[in-house]
Short mmCIF file of C-alpha atoms and ligand atoms in Angstrom, two decimals:
data_model
loop_
_atom_site.label_atom_id
_atom_site.label_comp_id
_atom_site.label_asym_id
_atom_site.label_seq_id
_atom_site.Cartn_x
_atom_site.Cartn_y
_atom_site.Cartn_z
CA MET B 1 38.60 35.41 -70.27
CA LEU B 2 38.32 37.05 -66.86
CA LEU B 3 38.80 36.05 -63.25
CA LEU B 4 36.36 37.52 -60.73
CA SER B 5 37.88 38.09 -57.27
CA ILE B 6 36.24 38.98 -53.98
CA GLU B 7 37.72 40.20 -50.68
CA SER B 8 35.80 40.60 -47.41
CA SER B 9 38.18 39.43 -44.67
CA CYS B 10 37.75 42.57 -42.55
CA ASP B 11 36.20 45.99 -43.16
CA ASP B 12 36.63 46.41 -46.92
CA SER B 13 34.21 45.00 -49.47
CA SER B 14 36.14 44.68 -52.69
CA LEU B 15 35.68 43.07 -56.08
CA ALA B 16 37.90 42.90 -59.16
CA LEU B 17 37.95 41.50 -62.67
CA THR B 18 41.36 40.57 -64.08
CA GLU B 19 42.12 39.38 -67.59
CA ILE B 20 43.63 35.95 -67.09
CA GLU B 21 46.12 35.89 -69.93
CA SER B 22 47.47 39.44 -69.66
CA ARG B 23 46.94 39.93 -65.87
CA LYS B 24 45.35 43.27 -66.78
CA LEU B 25 42.95 44.70 -64.24
CA ILE B 26 39.63 45.35 -65.98
CA LEU B 27 37.56 46.46 -63.01
CA HIS B 28 38.45 47.15 -59.39
CA LYS B 29 35.99 48.40 -56.81
CA LYS B 30 36.21 48.81 -53.08
CA ILE B 31 33.76 50.06 -50.48
CA SER B 32 35.54 50.84 -47.24
CA GLN B 33 33.62 50.69 -43.97
CA GLU B 34 36.15 52.82 -42.09
CA ALA B 35 33.69 55.64 -41.41
CA GLN B 36 31.12 53.27 -39.91
CA HIS B 37 33.63 51.62 -37.58
CA ALA B 38 35.45 54.83 -36.66
CA ARG B 39 33.07 55.78 -33.87
CA TYR B 40 33.76 52.46 -32.13
CA GLY B 41 37.53 52.97 -32.48
CA GLY B 42 37.93 49.63 -34.28
CA VAL B 43 36.17 47.06 -36.44
CA VAL B 44 32.88 45.65 -35.06
CA PRO B 45 32.57 42.21 -36.72
CA GLU B 46 28.75 41.98 -36.79
CA LEU B 47 28.42 45.47 -38.23
CA ALA B 48 31.11 44.66 -40.80
CA SER B 49 29.31 41.51 -41.85
CA ARG B 50 25.97 43.34 -42.26
CA LEU B 51 27.65 45.99 -44.40
CA HIS B 52 29.32 43.36 -46.61
CA ALA B 53 25.93 41.72 -47.11
CA VAL B 54 24.67 45.00 -48.59
CA ASP B 55 27.81 46.15 -50.42
CA LEU B 56 29.09 42.94 -52.05
CA PRO B 57 25.94 42.38 -54.17
CA ARG B 58 26.13 46.03 -55.25
CA LEU B 59 29.72 45.52 -56.36
CA LEU B 60 28.79 42.33 -58.20
CA GLU B 61 26.10 44.20 -60.08
CA SER B 62 28.74 46.56 -61.46
CA ALA B 63 30.51 43.54 -63.01
CA GLN B 64 27.34 42.32 -64.71
CA PRO B 65 28.27 43.44 -68.26
CA HIS B 66 31.24 41.02 -68.03
CA PHE B 67 29.49 37.98 -66.53
CA ASP B 68 29.78 35.94 -69.76
CA GLU B 69 33.54 36.43 -69.87
CA ILE B 70 34.17 35.21 -66.30
CA SER B 71 35.83 31.79 -66.37
CA ALA B 72 36.99 31.52 -62.73
CA VAL B 73 36.30 33.01 -59.30
CA ALA B 74 38.80 33.63 -56.48
CA VAL B 75 37.81 34.55 -52.94
CA THR B 76 39.58 35.17 -49.64
CA ASN B 77 38.67 32.29 -47.31
CA GLU B 78 41.31 32.78 -44.57
CA PRO B 79 42.41 34.36 -42.25
CA GLY B 80 40.14 37.16 -41.06
CA LEU B 81 36.84 37.63 -39.27
CA ALA B 82 34.74 34.50 -39.73
CA VAL B 83 31.49 36.43 -40.12
CA THR B 84 32.87 38.73 -42.81
CA LEU B 85 34.84 36.04 -44.69
CA ASN B 86 31.58 34.12 -44.92
CA GLU B 87 29.85 36.93 -46.81
CA GLY B 88 32.42 36.92 -49.62
CA VAL B 89 32.72 33.14 -49.70
CA MET B 90 28.95 32.65 -49.94
CA MET B 91 28.70 35.03 -52.87
CA ALA B 92 31.73 33.53 -54.66
CA LYS B 93 30.46 30.00 -54.09
CA ALA B 94 26.99 30.79 -55.45
CA PHE B 95 28.43 32.56 -58.48
CA ALA B 96 30.93 29.80 -59.31
CA ALA B 97 28.36 27.04 -58.86
CA PHE B 98 25.73 28.87 -60.94
CA GLN B 99 28.12 29.73 -63.78
CA GLY B 100 29.85 26.33 -63.57
CA VAL B 101 33.36 27.83 -63.27
CA PRO B 102 36.26 26.88 -60.96
CA LEU B 103 36.49 28.46 -57.49
CA ILE B 104 39.89 29.32 -55.99
CA PRO B 105 40.23 29.81 -52.22
CA VAL B 106 42.85 32.48 -51.47
CA HIS B 107 44.82 32.98 -48.26
CA HIS B 108 44.57 36.71 -47.52
CA LEU B 109 48.29 37.05 -46.71
CA LYS B 110 49.25 35.37 -49.98
CA GLY B 111 47.02 37.97 -51.62
CA HIS B 112 49.02 40.77 -49.94
CA ILE B 113 52.22 39.21 -51.28
CA TYR B 114 50.74 39.08 -54.79
CA SER B 115 49.84 42.79 -54.57
CA LEU B 116 53.44 43.12 -55.81
CA PHE B 117 52.50 41.49 -59.11
CA ILE B 118 49.26 43.30 -60.01
CA GLU B 119 49.43 43.89 -63.78
CA LYS B 120 52.97 42.50 -63.71
CA PRO B 121 54.69 39.15 -64.15
CA THR B 122 55.30 37.09 -61.02
CA ARG B 123 58.83 37.56 -59.71
CA LEU B 124 60.02 35.04 -57.13
CA PRO B 125 61.86 34.19 -54.90
CA MET B 126 61.54 37.15 -52.57
CA LEU B 127 62.01 37.88 -48.90
CA VAL B 128 58.75 39.50 -47.90
CA VAL B 129 58.09 41.75 -44.92
CA LEU B 130 54.34 41.80 -44.36
CA ILE B 131 52.98 44.51 -42.06
CA SER B 132 49.20 44.78 -41.82
CA GLY B 133 46.49 45.27 -39.23
CA GLY B 134 46.32 41.57 -38.46
CA HIS B 135 49.90 40.40 -39.01
CA THR B 136 53.57 41.29 -38.88
CA MET B 137 55.95 38.74 -40.34
CA VAL B 138 58.90 38.05 -42.59
CA LEU B 139 58.59 35.27 -45.14
CA ARG B 140 60.81 33.48 -47.61
CA VAL B 141 58.53 33.24 -50.64
CA GLN B 142 59.70 30.82 -53.30
CA GLY B 143 56.42 29.87 -54.94
CA LEU B 144 52.64 29.89 -54.76
CA GLU B 145 52.64 27.18 -52.14
CA ASP B 146 56.10 27.67 -50.79
CA MET B 147 55.97 30.58 -48.38
CA GLU B 148 57.83 29.99 -45.15
CA ILE B 149 57.46 32.23 -42.11
CA LEU B 150 60.90 33.29 -40.85
CA ALA B 151 59.78 35.63 -38.07
CA THR B 152 56.50 36.83 -36.69
CA SER B 153 55.07 39.11 -34.02
CA MET B 154 54.62 37.60 -30.58
CA ASP B 155 51.74 40.00 -29.85
CA ASP B 156 50.42 43.11 -31.66
CA SER B 157 50.97 43.74 -35.35
CA VAL B 158 52.41 46.99 -36.73
CA GLY B 159 49.05 48.28 -38.05
CA GLU B 160 47.28 47.31 -34.85
CA SER B 161 49.81 49.18 -32.70
CA TYR B 162 49.37 52.34 -34.81
CA ASP B 163 45.60 51.95 -34.38
CA LYS B 164 45.94 51.54 -30.60
CA VAL B 165 48.30 54.49 -30.23
CA ALA B 166 45.85 56.68 -32.17
CA LYS B 167 43.01 55.49 -29.95
CA MET B 168 44.96 56.16 -26.75
CA MET B 169 45.68 59.70 -27.93
CA GLY B 170 41.98 60.22 -28.69
CA LEU B 171 42.50 60.37 -32.46
CA GLY B 172 40.48 58.53 -35.14
CA TYR B 173 40.44 55.11 -36.77
CA PRO B 174 42.32 53.67 -38.62
CA GLY B 175 45.28 55.08 -36.74
CA GLY B 176 48.05 54.31 -39.24
CA PRO B 177 47.71 57.31 -41.57
CA ILE B 178 46.82 59.65 -38.66
CA VAL B 179 49.87 58.71 -36.56
CA GLU B 180 52.12 58.83 -39.63
CA ALA B 181 50.93 62.35 -40.50
CA LEU B 182 51.45 63.55 -36.90
CA ALA B 183 54.85 61.89 -36.69
CA ARG B 184 56.02 63.73 -39.81
CA GLU B 185 55.68 67.03 -37.90
CA GLY B 186 57.10 65.79 -34.60
CA ASP B 187 60.50 65.42 -32.94
CA PRO B 188 61.19 61.71 -32.30
CA THR B 189 63.67 62.58 -29.54
CA GLY B 190 60.96 64.44 -27.58
CA PHE B 191 60.07 61.23 -25.71
CA LYS B 192 62.22 58.26 -24.90
CA LEU B 193 60.59 54.90 -25.60
CA PRO B 194 62.23 51.47 -25.23
CA VAL B 195 63.09 49.55 -28.41
CA PRO B 196 61.38 46.14 -27.98
CA LEU B 197 63.57 43.01 -27.65
CA ARG B 198 66.64 45.17 -28.12
CA ASN B 199 68.93 42.89 -26.11
CA SER B 200 67.25 39.64 -27.04
CA PRO B 201 68.78 37.26 -29.60
CA LEU B 202 65.24 36.32 -30.70
CA ILE B 203 64.39 37.12 -34.30
CA ALA B 204 60.79 38.04 -33.60
CA PHE B 205 58.68 41.16 -33.16
CA SER B 206 56.83 42.45 -30.13
CA LEU B 207 54.90 45.70 -30.01
CA SER B 208 52.69 45.43 -26.94
CA GLY B 209 55.44 46.65 -24.58
CA LEU B 210 55.96 49.71 -26.75
CA LYS B 211 52.21 50.35 -26.75
CA ASN B 212 52.24 50.20 -22.94
CA ALA B 213 55.14 52.63 -22.81
CA VAL B 214 53.07 55.03 -24.95
CA ARG B 215 50.10 54.53 -22.62
CA LEU B 216 52.21 55.32 -19.54
CA THR B 217 53.62 58.42 -21.22
CA ILE B 218 50.09 59.66 -22.01
CA GLU B 219 49.05 59.01 -18.38
CA LYS B 220 52.07 60.94 -17.10
CA LEU B 221 51.08 63.87 -19.28
CA GLY B 222 47.64 63.85 -17.60
CA GLY B 223 45.67 61.92 -20.23
CA PRO B 224 44.92 62.55 -23.91
CA GLU B 225 42.95 65.78 -23.31
CA ALA B 226 45.80 67.34 -21.37
CA MET B 227 48.32 66.70 -24.16
CA SER B 228 49.43 69.66 -26.26
CA GLU B 229 49.59 69.43 -30.06
CA GLU B 230 53.35 69.34 -29.72
CA ASP B 231 53.18 66.42 -27.24
CA ARG B 232 51.00 64.49 -29.67
CA ARG B 233 53.29 65.09 -32.61
CA ASP B 234 56.44 64.23 -30.64
CA LEU B 235 54.94 61.10 -29.11
CA ALA B 236 53.72 59.90 -32.52
CA ALA B 237 57.19 60.56 -33.94
CA ALA B 238 58.91 58.73 -31.05
CA PHE B 239 56.53 55.78 -31.40
CA GLN B 240 57.10 55.57 -35.15
CA ARG B 241 60.89 55.92 -34.83
CA THR B 242 60.99 53.17 -32.16
CA THR B 243 58.77 50.85 -34.23
CA ILE B 244 61.02 51.32 -37.25
CA ASP B 245 64.19 50.79 -35.16
CA HIS B 246 62.71 47.54 -33.83
CA LEU B 247 61.73 46.27 -37.28
CA LYS B 248 65.13 47.18 -38.69
CA GLN B 249 67.09 45.62 -35.85
CA LYS B 250 65.40 42.24 -36.32
CA ILE B 251 65.11 42.22 -40.12
CA ARG B 252 68.78 43.15 -40.47
CA LYS B 253 69.67 39.72 -39.08
CA ILE B 254 67.50 38.00 -41.67
CA LEU B 255 68.89 40.05 -44.57
CA ALA B 256 72.42 39.23 -43.46
CA ARG B 257 71.86 35.49 -43.60
CA GLU B 258 69.42 35.04 -46.53
CA PRO B 259 70.98 35.11 -50.02
CA ILE B 260 67.77 36.10 -51.90
CA PRO B 261 68.49 39.54 -53.41
CA ASP B 262 64.89 40.78 -53.70
CA VAL B 263 63.05 42.10 -50.66
CA ALA B 264 59.43 43.29 -50.56
CA LEU B 265 57.37 45.29 -48.11
CA VAL B 266 53.61 44.61 -48.31
CA GLY B 267 50.39 44.96 -46.27
CA GLY B 268 48.29 47.94 -45.17
CA ALA B 269 51.07 49.49 -43.07
CA SER B 270 53.49 49.35 -46.02
CA ALA B 271 51.72 52.51 -47.23
CA ASN B 272 53.69 54.30 -44.50
CA LEU B 273 56.31 56.44 -46.26
CA ALA B 274 58.65 56.64 -43.25
CA ILE B 275 58.71 52.84 -43.02
CA ARG B 276 59.23 52.58 -46.77
CA SER B 277 62.20 54.92 -46.80
CA ALA B 278 63.77 53.21 -43.76
CA PHE B 279 63.51 49.91 -45.65
CA GLU B 280 65.02 51.41 -48.81
CA ALA B 281 68.08 52.35 -46.77
CA LEU B 282 68.18 49.02 -44.94
CA CYS B 283 68.05 47.02 -48.17
CA ALA B 284 70.75 49.19 -49.71
CA ASP B 285 73.02 48.30 -46.74
CA TYR B 286 72.76 44.64 -47.73
CA GLY B 287 72.90 45.12 -51.51
CA LYS B 288 69.25 44.07 -51.84
CA ARG B 289 66.48 45.57 -53.97
CA LEU B 290 63.27 46.71 -52.29
CA HIS B 291 59.91 46.12 -53.99
CA THR B 292 56.62 47.64 -52.88
CA ALA B 293 53.10 47.63 -54.25
CA PRO B 294 51.52 50.87 -55.52
CA LEU B 295 49.97 52.73 -52.56
CA GLU B 296 46.42 51.97 -53.74
CA PHE B 297 47.07 48.21 -53.42
CA CYS B 298 48.73 48.17 -49.97
CA ALA B 299 45.49 47.98 -47.98
CA ASP B 300 42.99 45.15 -48.43
CA ASN B 301 41.69 44.85 -51.99
CA ALA B 302 40.32 42.28 -54.40
CA ALA B 303 42.90 43.01 -57.13
CA MET B 304 45.62 41.24 -55.12
CA ILE B 305 43.29 38.31 -54.45
CA GLY B 306 42.63 38.05 -58.18
CA ARG B 307 46.31 38.24 -59.02
CA TYR B 308 47.10 35.31 -56.72
CA GLY B 309 43.98 33.57 -58.01
CA ILE B 310 45.27 33.60 -61.59
CA ASP B 311 48.59 31.94 -60.71
CA ALA B 312 46.70 29.45 -58.51
CA LEU B 313 44.23 28.70 -61.32
CA GLU B 314 47.09 28.03 -63.73
CA ALA B 315 48.68 25.75 -61.12
CA GLY B 316 45.42 23.78 -60.85
CA LEU B 317 44.60 24.95 -57.31
CA SER B 318 40.84 25.39 -57.67
CA CYS B 319 38.28 23.54 -55.55
CA ASP B 320 34.74 22.25 -55.79
CA PRO B 321 32.49 25.19 -54.75
CA GLN B 322 30.72 22.93 -52.27
CA GLU B 323 34.03 22.11 -50.59
CA ILE B 324 35.29 25.61 -49.82
CA ARG B 325 35.77 26.28 -46.08
CA VAL B 326 36.27 29.48 -44.15
CA SER B 327 39.08 29.45 -41.63
CA ALA B 328 39.16 32.53 -39.40
CA ASN B 329 42.49 32.36 -37.62
CA ARG B 330 45.12 29.79 -36.93
CA LYS B 331 48.24 30.68 -35.01
CA LEU B 332 51.03 31.42 -37.46
CA GLN B 333 54.56 30.90 -36.18
CA ALA B 334 58.10 30.97 -37.52
CA GLY B 335 58.92 27.73 -39.30
CA MET B 336 55.36 27.28 -40.59
CA LYS B 337 54.27 27.61 -44.20
CA LEU B 338 51.39 29.90 -45.11
O1 KG4 Q 1 46.37 45.13 -44.81
P1 KG4 Q 1 45.28 45.89 -44.17
O2 KG4 Q 1 44.40 46.76 -45.03
O3 KG4 Q 1 44.34 44.96 -43.35
C1 KG4 Q 1 44.76 43.78 -42.74
O4 KG4 Q 1 44.95 42.78 -43.44
O5 KG4 Q 1 44.97 43.84 -41.52
O6 KG4 Q 1 45.98 46.80 -43.05
C2 KG4 Q 1 45.26 47.70 -42.28
C3 KG4 Q 1 46.20 48.27 -41.25
C4 KG4 Q 1 45.51 49.15 -40.21
O7 KG4 Q 1 45.92 48.74 -38.93
C5 KG4 Q 1 46.03 50.53 -40.54
O8 KG4 Q 1 46.12 51.40 -39.42
C6 KG4 Q 1 47.40 50.22 -41.08
O9 KG4 Q 1 47.21 49.07 -41.87
N1 KG4 Q 1 47.92 51.32 -41.89
C7 KG4 Q 1 49.04 52.00 -41.57
C8 KG4 Q 1 49.14 53.04 -42.52
N2 KG4 Q 1 48.09 52.94 -43.39
C9 KG4 Q 1 47.35 51.87 -42.98
N3 KG4 Q 1 49.91 51.84 -40.57
C10 KG4 Q 1 50.94 52.71 -40.50
N4 KG4 Q 1 51.11 53.74 -41.35
C11 KG4 Q 1 50.24 53.94 -42.38
N5 KG4 Q 1 50.41 54.97 -43.22
ZN1 ZN Q 2 45.04 42.64 -45.23
#
């Protein structure tokens, strides 16, 4: 039997079919809206929702040969953009009600954590560093419903700050891969940027000050058009180096005190190879093992939603299709459970 999963929390329409018993991925499709949002320099919620309304039914059609084998549906219902979450939830709800199968609401961030277990057995507990476009946090994950936030960003997330830096330099969207590619060619010592919260005992993240420092540097250089290729590369490299130093400085304190030996890096920005290799070294310092998801499952996708959905189904966490609610954003803070 198969589980159908649907993801539409932001600008990716995605659908997957996973074999429940073996956790094998049977079908995985994703239509990214990046190109449509690129000219606005970021995601436009109403446009995203209209595109989901067209793309999700197309994706569902591709699963039609398997409809009879589907015995459960999982869908992202929080957090994200309310108007886009609604598109996926409406389709999942209609399908589950019509087929008479259980519906499983999935927290998007729990989905990112379960990207680690796609086509694999679940392996917990883990200390998880989640870096995406919407969130930056460290969690102690001990079970499906036992995920405690240990530290979080006070302002921008890692992915968001890459996107903003790319925008300020007049580059495209999403900024993560663009800034990473530029940084690879640059000299991180070319510009001096302040490491956020360096002298603070707080175990938290803050990236808006760093973003402002990048903005001031660009202004001093005469604006994005006046910057040379070398300036761009060096500034991207300095920004990336400073971001990594900040993450490492704070996460070090958590690794030193938490006995769990397995550490994971997940979320869209975990596709960044410089961040990955910095974390490999950091974990090695503390005798911990680093786990990451395959690159194709770092960014938003329905496979991770399905993988969480299967464990949730087996734990009896489904709901009445009429009862499912969309919850766009609630403030997530250290000490809270996901
Ligand atoms: O997890 P995700 O697909 O969506 C959210 O749940 O937010 O993450 C998207 C974010 C974007 O901000 C994107 O710029 C960032 O992940 N990202 C990266 C890289 N690839 C994607 N950030 C840094 N380096 C990358 N290579
Ligand atoms: Zn995401």
